[in-house]
Amino acid sequence: MKRFFHIAALALAALLLTACPEPIDGPDDGSNGPDETWRKQASSTKLSGITYQLNVYSFADSDGDGWGDIKGITQHLDYLDSLGATALWLSPIHEAMSYHGYNVNDYYSVSSKLGTEADLKDLITKAKAKNIDIYLDFVLNHSGSDNVWFRMAAYGDSDRYRDYYVMSDNPTADVAAGKIDNYAGASSPGMGQWYAVSSGEVGYNGRLHFKLDWAKKTITVTQSTDTPQSSNGSASKWLYYGDGKMVGFYETSTNIFEITLDFDSSWGFLIRTSTTSWDNGTKWGGNGKGIEFGTAFSINNTTAANIIFGGNSSFYFASFDQSMPDLNYGPYAKAAESAAFKDLAAAADKWIDMGVAGLRLDAVIWIYQNQTAANVSFLKQWYDRCNTSWKARGGKGDFYMVGEAWCDNAEKMAPYYEGLPSNFNFYYWYTLKDRIQKNKGNDFASTILYFRSLFRGYRTDFIDAIKLTNHDEDRAANDLGRDIAKEKLAAAVLLTSPGKPYIYQGEELGYWGNKGKGDEYVRTPIKWTRSGNVPSASLGGKVDNAMLSADISVEAQESTPGSLLRVYRDFAQARNAWKALAQGEIEEVSCPNTAVALWTMSYEGQTVLVAHNFGSGTPVITPTGYTTDKLIVSNGTVTASNGSVALGAYASAVFLQ
Ligand code: MG
């Protein structure tokens, strides 16, 4: 049985060699051959190098706690290098409220679940040794509601953080009066809503000073660092804040009662004048509105509602959900002068200083509620600020920054190039999957050319961040009917297109999953070995174990010729070795076969011909004026002779000219 398999494998290998010529190494004199050095240039890396997008919490777990971590990434740098990565986009690494990290509690921190600052420094250093840059995901539209900035803005008694968020006592009136800068003049937001500050936060945990003015029937509460007091057992006024939680006030002057204590209540507090009875008006409370620190608050013994910690303003605005209050940068033309901008820039400086070479900006169309001109102005100020820090710290070339300006179409996204050097091209994938589904390749080069012309209209040195899917989309495999041949074609097209390709964690293995079952199912951990477990604690165990078979693992696909992973590697390495393939300017080559996409890429005297068959047939094409004898890389069945080439189903080939 074993012997038979060996002979069969040899026969298969011979067949493949016949059908698929060995890729060339290039001429010995190196004049027009693969160039191992151009990729090492910072400018090349940023313009056209491959970026791998990974979820830190689910990529690789170094310590077995079920959470992917930064050390796990460092341990797998060889894997990322083998995929041709010149940069890694890390999901948010800061302390945050959720596993995914997009509701940040502290922009200056590294989440303890993911590692330490030392781990990040180590990753940056070791990645740099392989010419791999580190990009951080930076969330500028909103923070988490547990961020100390928001807590101080909403509940604190200092004015310092009040303007960090979009807050109002009367949103309707303030919007009508044009006082809500976040709307940038619009009368309503494009997304999101106002939330009552008190709705999520009625209690409080911390040291407080209570001052009761019995003549005026008011209570004033302030945050305190004074030594807490024990209860006055012979008091006439009592502070009640839960079962078994009642302390007596001290009368410090006539009708003034005070106490300092470590307060902890999930619902607020009441004043009592009796320790034994709630009757006959002995319970004093509020009117249902939240108390503000430092401000005298009227109490009564008729409604006597719980006195809640309602906060400084009645409402705050959030584009996404209640746990993500939108940050406020004031009038957009002067955003860089706002306190929130300056604080976030200081945080970015910390990471740039550590060696971070780029930022991915989340949800940029919502910073000013889908107001393109306002967002573009803001982003330009943000980019210039970070680029100045980058250069001041000796960074080569310009700082890299890519925006998630996820608009309805490419035409609406394109103006964002006036603010940022790079933006995700969601529309590239929308078109590519449509054409693969329809077996129609012969207008794909013109689609790419259209995008490039569109973007160039806004920025001559635009960097088109092309991609298949990301952590917020159904997997490419789902879109392609889990047809592995089509998935390989999509990979080959991505890595032979002009622009800066992004590969999302798991796409290279053919992961499937859709958001309908939960976002976790498109954020599945990498299965490194055939038999190993994946770190799923961060995802609450929401992984598709049926998908995570031994065969889909990195270990299995590395040792299987023609696997999807091997196709990714072959094309990635070709892109990194042949400068025309990466950095070349694209020209369409007309092709009579509707299934075939055909184009050239040319750079510094080097030209390659790129051919992809989007169909299931075997077209034979003869591109006039081009040679097909020097194959650089291929996928599927490719037979070339005398200037013509037969492309098997969903096959791809790149020829040096
Ligand atoms: Mg871990």
XYZ file of C-alpha atoms and ligand atoms in Angstrom:
658
model
C 0.000 0.000 0.000
C 2.748 2.400 0.972
C 4.830 1.472 -2.096
C 1.877 1.974 -4.413
C 1.269 5.420 -2.954
C 4.894 6.338 -3.556
C 4.713 5.378 -7.228
C 1.398 7.172 -7.643
C 2.837 10.291 -6.060
C 5.837 10.215 -8.416
C 3.554 9.836 -11.415
C 1.440 12.748 -10.226
C 4.519 14.875 -9.685
C 5.732 14.092 -13.215
C 2.345 15.071 -14.597
C 2.379 18.354 -12.703
C 5.904 19.124 -13.896
C 4.823 18.606 -17.479
C 1.739 20.760 -17.172
C 3.285 23.398 -15.004
C 6.786 24.561 -15.967
C 9.210 25.218 -13.122
C 9.305 28.883 -12.220
C 12.461 30.581 -13.415
C 15.058 32.102 -11.133
C 15.914 34.937 -13.467
C 19.080 35.589 -15.435
C 22.411 34.942 -13.702
C 23.613 38.502 -14.187
C 20.698 39.733 -12.092
C 19.881 42.451 -14.594
C 16.216 41.620 -14.767
C 15.826 38.869 -12.219
C 14.183 38.630 -8.827
C 15.543 41.223 -6.491
C 15.828 40.211 -2.864
C 16.771 43.690 -1.737
C 14.050 45.983 -3.025
C 11.582 44.682 -0.458
C 13.930 45.863 2.267
C 13.393 49.474 1.261
C 10.983 51.229 3.556
C 9.249 52.952 0.660
C 8.599 49.650 -1.140
C 7.271 48.046 2.010
C 4.806 50.793 2.657
C 3.614 51.164 -0.909
C 3.157 47.586 -1.984
C 4.331 45.212 0.733
C 1.992 42.570 2.119
C 0.336 43.222 5.479
C -1.028 40.399 7.596
C -4.046 41.364 9.700
C -4.218 39.410 12.931
C -6.425 39.270 15.987
C -3.965 39.320 18.871
C -6.502 37.577 21.126
C -6.864 34.589 18.823
C -3.746 34.306 16.641
C -1.391 32.323 18.864
C -1.397 31.639 22.612
C 2.052 31.459 24.201
C 1.000 30.705 27.777
C -1.958 28.377 27.404
C -4.566 30.641 29.001
C -6.862 30.452 25.982
C -6.079 34.002 24.876
C -3.808 34.702 21.977
C -1.049 37.069 23.054
C 1.813 39.225 21.825
C 4.434 36.608 22.649
C 2.446 34.174 20.508
C 2.923 36.498 17.542
C 6.671 36.744 18.190
C 6.892 32.961 18.299
C 5.316 32.739 14.839
C 7.286 35.398 12.999
C 8.768 32.756 10.699
C 5.269 31.805 9.613
C 4.390 35.430 8.908
C 7.670 35.913 7.051
C 6.914 32.870 4.912
C 3.679 34.580 3.873
C 5.764 37.489 2.644
C 4.477 39.840 5.314
C 6.246 43.198 5.467
C 3.870 44.458 8.152
C 1.431 43.169 10.755
C -1.801 44.953 11.654
C -2.537 44.046 15.253
C -6.096 44.218 16.577
C -6.329 46.790 19.432
C -3.818 45.888 22.148
C -4.967 48.282 24.881
C -6.914 47.557 28.050
C -10.490 47.358 26.851
C -13.973 46.277 27.856
C -14.363 43.491 25.273
C -12.245 40.689 23.892
C -11.966 42.453 20.509
C -10.502 45.584 22.074
C -12.557 48.203 20.237
C -13.841 49.837 23.468
C -10.570 51.060 24.903
C -10.155 51.808 28.616
C -6.606 53.134 28.431
C -4.839 54.075 25.194
C -1.480 54.210 26.980
C -1.618 50.584 28.159
C -1.090 47.061 26.877
C -3.894 44.724 27.936
C -2.614 42.331 30.573
C -4.486 39.533 28.801
C -2.339 40.104 25.718
C 1.034 40.706 27.349
C 3.246 43.549 28.472
C 4.974 46.558 26.988
C 8.183 44.532 27.118
C 6.484 41.850 24.990
C 5.497 44.491 22.456
C 9.009 45.943 22.350
C 10.397 42.465 21.819
C 7.942 41.812 18.986
C 8.822 45.115 17.312
C 12.546 44.364 17.541
C 12.318 40.786 16.292
C 9.871 41.662 13.523
C 12.115 44.509 12.373
C 14.960 42.013 12.010
C 12.794 40.306 9.374
C 11.807 43.613 7.762
C 8.316 43.372 9.195
C 6.685 46.558 10.518
C 4.113 46.664 13.308
C 0.887 48.626 12.828
C -1.479 49.242 15.730
C -5.231 49.514 15.480
C -6.158 52.910 16.927
C -9.749 53.689 17.800
C -10.368 57.425 17.502
C -14.135 57.532 17.086
C -14.990 56.370 20.585
C -13.517 54.967 23.780
C -14.980 52.424 26.166
C -17.432 53.710 28.747
C -15.112 52.334 31.437
C -12.300 54.581 30.216
C -11.261 56.871 33.067
C -11.738 59.807 30.678
C -15.410 58.975 30.306
C -15.894 58.245 33.978
C -14.372 61.581 34.888
C -16.332 63.376 32.150
C -19.617 61.814 33.156
C -19.258 61.539 36.914
C -16.154 63.435 37.997
C -16.131 66.880 39.571
C -13.286 68.289 37.475
C -13.958 70.069 34.196
C -10.865 68.622 32.578
C -12.521 65.694 30.788
C -15.964 67.203 30.184
C -15.157 68.100 26.560
C -13.662 64.731 25.675
C -17.119 63.386 24.864
C -20.251 64.457 23.066
C -22.512 65.393 25.971
C -25.652 67.434 26.367
C -28.476 68.128 28.805
C -30.803 68.746 25.905
C -29.635 67.097 22.673
C -32.585 68.267 20.582
C -32.034 71.922 21.448
C -28.244 71.682 21.261
C -28.300 69.997 17.847
C -30.759 72.610 16.533
C -28.502 75.371 17.870
C -25.457 73.840 16.130
C -23.693 73.203 19.423
C -22.878 69.548 18.734
C -19.573 69.655 16.838
C -19.676 65.922 16.218
C -22.566 66.499 13.808
C -20.516 69.060 11.848
C -23.615 70.997 10.895
C -25.908 68.057 10.158
C -29.258 68.035 11.932
C -29.099 64.372 12.776
C -26.398 61.737 13.025
C -25.807 59.184 10.307
C -25.668 56.477 12.902
C -25.954 56.145 16.675
C -28.035 57.732 19.393
C -28.054 59.643 22.651
C -27.928 57.660 25.862
C -28.888 58.875 29.321
C -25.742 59.164 31.398
C -27.598 57.726 34.364
C -28.942 54.778 32.390
C -25.830 52.756 32.708
C -24.383 54.145 35.902
C -26.627 54.735 38.907
C -24.318 53.503 41.632
C -20.784 54.336 42.645
C -17.786 52.655 44.212
C -15.141 54.876 45.769
C -14.306 57.283 48.587
C -16.827 60.090 48.935
C -17.571 63.015 51.218
C -21.259 63.727 51.961
C -22.381 67.122 53.267
C -26.037 67.453 54.259
C -27.461 70.963 54.692
C -30.590 70.354 56.713
C -31.720 73.993 56.587
C -31.656 74.041 52.782
C -32.528 70.339 52.429
C -29.628 69.701 50.059
C -26.853 67.152 49.887
C -23.476 67.787 48.277
C -21.280 64.801 47.371
C -17.648 65.109 46.393
C -14.923 62.595 45.584
C -12.446 62.519 48.460
C -8.995 61.340 49.471
C -9.546 62.108 53.185
C -9.387 59.357 55.781
C -12.736 57.549 55.942
C -14.761 57.934 59.145
C -16.630 55.327 61.139
C -20.360 55.687 61.735
C -21.637 58.128 64.369
C -23.790 55.805 66.476
C -25.705 58.642 68.120
C -26.533 60.518 64.947
C -29.847 62.113 64.061
C -29.286 61.840 60.296
C -28.250 58.654 58.532
C -26.881 57.720 55.123
C -28.456 54.506 53.825
C -26.905 52.735 50.812
C -27.891 49.089 51.021
C -28.797 46.237 53.313
C -26.577 46.513 56.374
C -25.022 49.649 54.931
C -26.044 52.644 57.038
C -23.793 55.225 58.673
C -24.552 58.103 61.008
C -23.576 61.669 60.040
C -21.562 63.999 62.292
C -23.103 67.413 62.911
C -20.153 69.709 62.169
C -22.063 72.964 62.632
C -25.675 73.953 63.074
C -27.778 71.995 60.551
C -24.659 70.816 58.679
C -24.048 67.067 58.776
C -20.972 65.435 57.197
C -19.192 62.122 56.765
C -16.422 60.674 54.605
C -16.526 56.965 53.767
C -15.571 54.280 51.269
C -18.872 54.107 49.463
C -20.060 51.118 47.460
C -23.580 50.870 46.103
C -25.025 49.706 42.817
C -28.165 51.861 43.166
C -27.217 55.103 44.953
C -28.318 56.198 48.429
C -31.031 57.732 50.639
C -31.073 59.901 53.769
C -32.901 58.571 56.828
C -33.919 60.345 60.022
C -34.809 57.088 61.749
C -32.876 53.863 62.026
C -36.000 51.829 62.700
C -38.738 53.228 60.497
C -39.277 54.246 56.869
C -42.623 55.800 57.736
C -43.889 59.285 58.506
C -41.545 61.065 56.148
C -38.335 59.680 57.615
C -36.986 58.701 54.171
C -35.425 61.522 52.166
C -34.392 61.083 48.551
C -34.205 62.688 45.121
C -36.416 63.258 42.099
C -35.017 60.517 39.836
C -32.337 62.701 38.287
C -28.665 61.991 38.801
C -26.551 63.824 41.316
C -23.506 65.754 40.129
C -20.359 65.742 42.224
C -19.717 69.043 43.907
C -23.182 70.452 43.255
C -25.825 70.825 45.985
C -28.692 68.450 45.216
C -32.208 68.994 46.592
C -33.747 66.228 48.634
C -37.398 65.655 49.579
C -39.435 63.197 51.630
C -42.394 62.922 49.252
C -41.138 61.272 46.043
C -37.915 60.347 47.849
C -36.521 58.462 44.831
C -33.132 56.813 45.133
C -30.388 59.420 44.797
C -28.417 58.122 41.812
C -25.035 59.057 40.442
C -26.427 60.424 37.240
C -23.442 62.389 36.083
C -22.578 65.814 34.805
C -24.784 65.921 31.764
C -27.974 64.113 31.073
C -27.018 62.460 27.780
C -23.998 61.329 25.797
C -23.771 60.378 22.153
C -22.527 57.015 20.858
C -22.327 55.929 17.212
C -22.087 52.216 17.905
C -23.465 51.254 21.292
C -23.824 52.370 24.862
C -20.408 51.023 25.876
C -18.697 53.142 23.190
C -19.229 56.875 23.864
C -18.060 58.986 20.915
C -15.033 61.161 21.492
C -15.393 64.884 20.878
C -12.817 66.896 18.961
C -14.707 70.180 18.831
C -15.039 72.189 15.596
C -13.323 70.070 12.941
C -11.140 72.812 11.507
C -9.456 73.121 14.903
C -9.654 69.477 15.990
C -5.926 69.302 16.749
C -6.431 71.891 19.483
C -8.999 69.796 21.343
C -8.088 68.121 24.610
C -9.124 64.662 23.409
C -6.984 64.982 20.263
C -3.950 66.022 22.291
C -4.353 63.180 24.770
C -4.746 60.581 22.012
C -1.785 62.026 20.118
C 0.331 61.721 23.256
C -0.709 58.068 23.485
C 0.142 57.525 19.799
C 3.531 59.181 20.407
C 4.286 56.622 23.075
C 3.797 53.758 20.603
C 5.551 55.517 17.720
C 8.454 56.162 20.061
C 8.546 52.439 20.816
C 8.911 51.655 17.111
C 5.367 51.211 15.847
C 5.505 52.115 12.142
C 1.860 52.634 11.287
C -1.697 52.942 12.530
C -4.954 51.494 11.291
C -7.775 53.884 12.120
C -11.147 52.406 12.993
C -14.507 53.768 11.842
C -13.213 57.078 10.507
C -16.437 58.081 8.759
C -18.167 58.348 12.154
C -15.701 60.697 13.866
C -17.841 63.514 12.500
C -21.080 61.673 11.776
C -20.555 60.762 8.126
C -19.561 64.342 7.301
C -16.848 63.670 4.739
C -15.234 67.106 4.612
C -15.074 67.304 8.416
C -13.589 63.814 8.727
C -11.035 64.474 6.001
C -9.939 67.660 7.753
C -9.689 65.844 11.072
C -7.731 62.930 9.561
C -5.264 65.214 7.839
C -4.559 66.916 11.170
C -4.183 63.533 12.881
C -1.911 62.146 10.156
C 0.302 65.240 10.102
C 0.615 65.099 13.881
C 1.697 61.439 13.878
C 3.974 61.850 10.867
C 5.732 64.731 12.613
C 6.313 62.482 15.636
C 7.552 59.716 13.345
C 10.078 61.950 11.635
C 11.171 63.563 14.900
C 12.033 60.100 16.157
C 14.087 59.307 13.051
C 11.512 57.264 11.124
C 12.382 56.575 7.490
C 10.085 58.016 4.840
C 6.565 58.886 5.886
C 4.558 57.285 8.652
C 2.000 54.755 7.388
C -1.658 55.187 8.192
C -4.664 53.369 6.768
C -8.281 54.307 7.338
C -11.373 52.208 7.612
C -13.548 54.609 5.625
C -16.215 52.018 5.000
C -18.653 53.848 2.747
C -21.406 52.660 0.432
C -19.113 52.766 -2.584
C -15.611 53.634 -3.759
C -16.715 57.059 -4.977
C -17.780 58.057 -1.454
C -14.604 56.633 0.079
C -12.174 58.213 -2.405
C -12.234 61.750 -0.858
C -10.746 60.248 2.305
C -7.469 60.113 0.371
C -7.216 63.849 0.966
C -6.864 63.039 4.659
C -4.905 59.782 4.712
C -2.224 58.160 2.540
C -4.000 54.784 2.522
C -7.560 53.502 2.802
C -9.123 50.066 2.715
C -10.606 49.194 -0.647
C -13.672 47.167 0.322
C -14.949 47.578 -3.226
C -12.008 45.628 -4.643
C -13.314 42.500 -2.935
C -16.954 43.254 -3.737
C -16.008 43.350 -7.430
C -13.603 40.427 -7.329
C -16.046 38.045 -5.659
C -18.792 39.110 -8.047
C -16.579 38.415 -11.072
C -15.408 35.050 -9.735
C -19.015 34.093 -9.018
C -19.918 35.103 -12.599
C -16.794 33.532 -14.185
C -16.015 36.884 -15.770
C -12.429 38.081 -15.585
C -11.933 40.256 -18.626
C -13.044 43.517 -17.028
C -11.145 43.122 -13.775
C -8.040 44.979 -14.950
C -10.215 47.908 -15.999
C -11.896 47.799 -12.574
C -8.502 48.123 -10.906
C -7.594 50.937 -13.279
C -10.853 52.699 -12.479
C -10.162 52.548 -8.733
C -6.652 53.850 -9.229
C -7.789 56.713 -11.404
C -10.517 57.564 -8.890
C -8.122 57.629 -5.927
C -5.429 59.492 -7.859
C -7.917 62.303 -8.312
C -7.662 62.953 -4.590
C -4.045 62.018 -3.863
C -1.267 61.324 -6.354
C 0.711 59.090 -3.966
C -2.306 57.103 -2.731
C -1.680 53.624 -1.299
C -4.588 51.363 -2.258
C -5.104 48.950 0.679
C -6.608 46.006 -1.199
C -8.032 43.020 0.611
C -10.384 40.100 0.490
C -12.285 40.045 3.800
C -11.559 41.226 7.340
C -12.739 40.638 10.917
C -16.056 42.390 10.293
C -17.102 40.478 7.170
C -18.229 37.015 6.200
C -15.271 34.918 5.135
C -14.129 34.872 1.511
C -14.695 31.120 1.496
C -18.383 31.688 2.251
C -18.680 34.184 -0.581
C -17.056 31.686 -2.938
C -19.202 28.719 -1.980
C -16.303 27.101 -0.119
C -14.793 26.221 -3.490
C -11.071 25.841 -2.808
C -10.107 26.430 -6.461
C -11.901 29.782 -6.393
C -10.268 30.656 -3.070
C -6.846 30.018 -4.604
C -7.746 32.217 -7.563
C -8.832 35.029 -5.220
C -5.503 34.772 -3.385
C -3.530 34.835 -6.631
C -5.450 37.856 -7.941
C -4.976 39.757 -4.667
C -1.224 39.163 -4.645
C -0.744 40.111 -8.316
C -2.715 43.356 -8.126
C -1.194 46.801 -7.722
C -1.641 48.281 -4.258
C -0.871 47.124 -0.745
C -2.503 43.727 -0.122
C -3.843 42.721 3.277
C -4.194 39.038 4.226
C -6.613 38.440 7.090
C -5.852 35.757 9.685
C -7.278 32.444 8.510
C -7.946 33.426 4.889
C -4.690 31.728 3.928
C -6.023 28.481 5.408
C -9.427 28.696 3.762
C -11.371 29.370 6.943
C -15.079 29.822 6.522
C -17.582 31.481 8.858
C -20.240 34.145 8.815
C -21.253 36.953 11.108
C -24.801 35.700 11.312
C -23.666 33.229 13.938
C -21.704 35.918 15.776
C -18.602 37.981 15.008
C -16.480 35.383 16.792
C -17.047 32.980 13.913
C -15.088 35.183 11.525
C -12.281 35.653 14.072
C -11.298 32.030 14.546
C -7.892 31.207 16.025
C -5.148 29.751 13.851
C -4.941 25.986 14.116
C -1.195 25.521 14.079
C -0.916 21.741 14.247
C -3.037 18.820 13.129
C -3.874 17.700 16.652
C -3.417 20.864 18.711
C -6.153 22.867 20.383
C -6.881 26.471 19.501
C -7.013 29.301 22.090
C -10.761 29.888 22.312
C -11.264 31.380 25.796
C -11.124 34.925 24.392
C -13.972 34.015 22.037
C -16.038 32.437 24.781
C -15.526 29.070 23.117
C -17.375 30.243 19.992
C -15.333 28.355 17.427
C -16.467 26.007 14.672
C -14.726 22.782 15.615
C -16.055 21.043 12.511
C -14.087 23.525 10.411
C -10.947 23.164 12.511
C -10.098 19.740 11.145
C -6.585 18.346 11.080
C -6.451 19.002 7.324
C -7.067 22.749 7.596
C -4.170 23.220 10.035
C -0.969 25.061 9.170
C 0.973 21.838 9.743
C -1.119 19.905 7.225
C -1.183 22.593 4.560
C 2.544 23.314 4.810
C 3.268 19.733 3.816
C 0.639 19.525 1.076
C 1.773 20.760 -2.362
C -0.871 22.953 -3.949
C -2.650 23.683 -0.662
C -4.228 27.115 -0.310
C -1.505 28.102 2.156
C 1.170 27.098 -0.374
C -0.548 29.171 -3.069
C -0.538 32.196 -0.780
C 3.151 31.642 -0.040
C 4.122 31.126 -3.686
C 2.431 34.301 -4.870
C 3.518 36.334 -1.837
C 7.127 35.361 -2.331
C 6.924 36.098 -6.046
C 5.519 39.532 -5.237
C 8.405 40.188 -2.887
C 11.032 38.992 -5.345
C 9.804 40.650 -8.569
C 9.544 44.384 -8.174
C 7.308 44.826 -11.214
C 4.755 42.466 -9.723
C 4.524 44.501 -6.547
C 5.297 48.024 -7.458
C 4.474 48.038 -11.132
C 2.005 50.313 -12.830
C -0.808 48.235 -14.313
C -1.864 48.182 -17.975
C -4.792 46.211 -19.280
C -4.137 43.655 -22.039
C -7.206 42.949 -24.099
C -8.350 39.366 -24.165
C -11.157 37.914 -26.283
C -12.006 35.290 -23.659
C -14.471 36.776 -21.177
C -13.291 34.508 -18.361
C -9.678 35.646 -18.511
C -8.191 38.666 -16.739
C -5.012 39.837 -18.390
C -2.719 42.715 -17.483
C 0.893 43.782 -17.282
C 2.794 45.402 -14.455
C 5.917 47.443 -15.195
C 8.481 49.021 -12.914
C 12.016 50.280 -13.483
C 12.427 48.443 -16.777
C 10.906 45.180 -15.576
C 7.566 43.981 -16.965
C 5.448 40.962 -16.052
C 2.344 39.589 -17.742
C -0.392 38.474 -15.328
C -3.114 36.016 -16.417
C -6.023 34.660 -14.376
C -8.806 32.339 -15.501
C -12.013 33.245 -13.636
C -13.814 30.323 -15.283
C -14.012 26.544 -15.092
C -13.002 25.904 -18.716
C -9.489 25.719 -20.217
C -9.077 28.733 -22.495
C -5.982 29.024 -24.668
C -4.895 32.622 -25.057
C -2.222 34.180 -27.261
C -1.504 37.690 -26.010
C -0.060 39.504 -28.983
C 3.329 41.009 -28.349
C 4.000 39.147 -25.104
C 6.066 36.083 -24.317
C 4.983 33.185 -22.164
C 8.235 31.267 -21.823
C 9.467 32.719 -18.518
C 7.033 31.635 -15.826
C 7.532 33.348 -12.478
C 4.721 31.763 -10.502
C 1.530 29.858 -11.204
C -1.440 28.131 -9.659
C -3.545 25.388 -11.185
C -2.876 23.811 -14.551
C -0.832 26.080 -16.798
C 0.625 24.973 -20.139
C 2.600 27.532 -22.081
C 4.249 27.374 -25.516
C 5.118 29.732 -28.392
C 3.505 32.815 -26.921
C 0.274 31.058 -26.068
C -0.880 29.694 -22.757
C -3.615 27.263 -21.732
C -5.121 28.134 -18.363
C -6.946 25.370 -16.528
C -9.969 26.028 -14.340
C -9.339 29.048 -12.060
C -5.617 28.905 -12.903
C -3.198 31.822 -12.657
C 0.211 32.530 -14.158
C 2.741 35.354 -14.186
C 5.337 35.596 -16.986
C 8.429 37.765 -17.092
C 8.728 39.827 -20.300
Mg -2.257 33.703 26.219
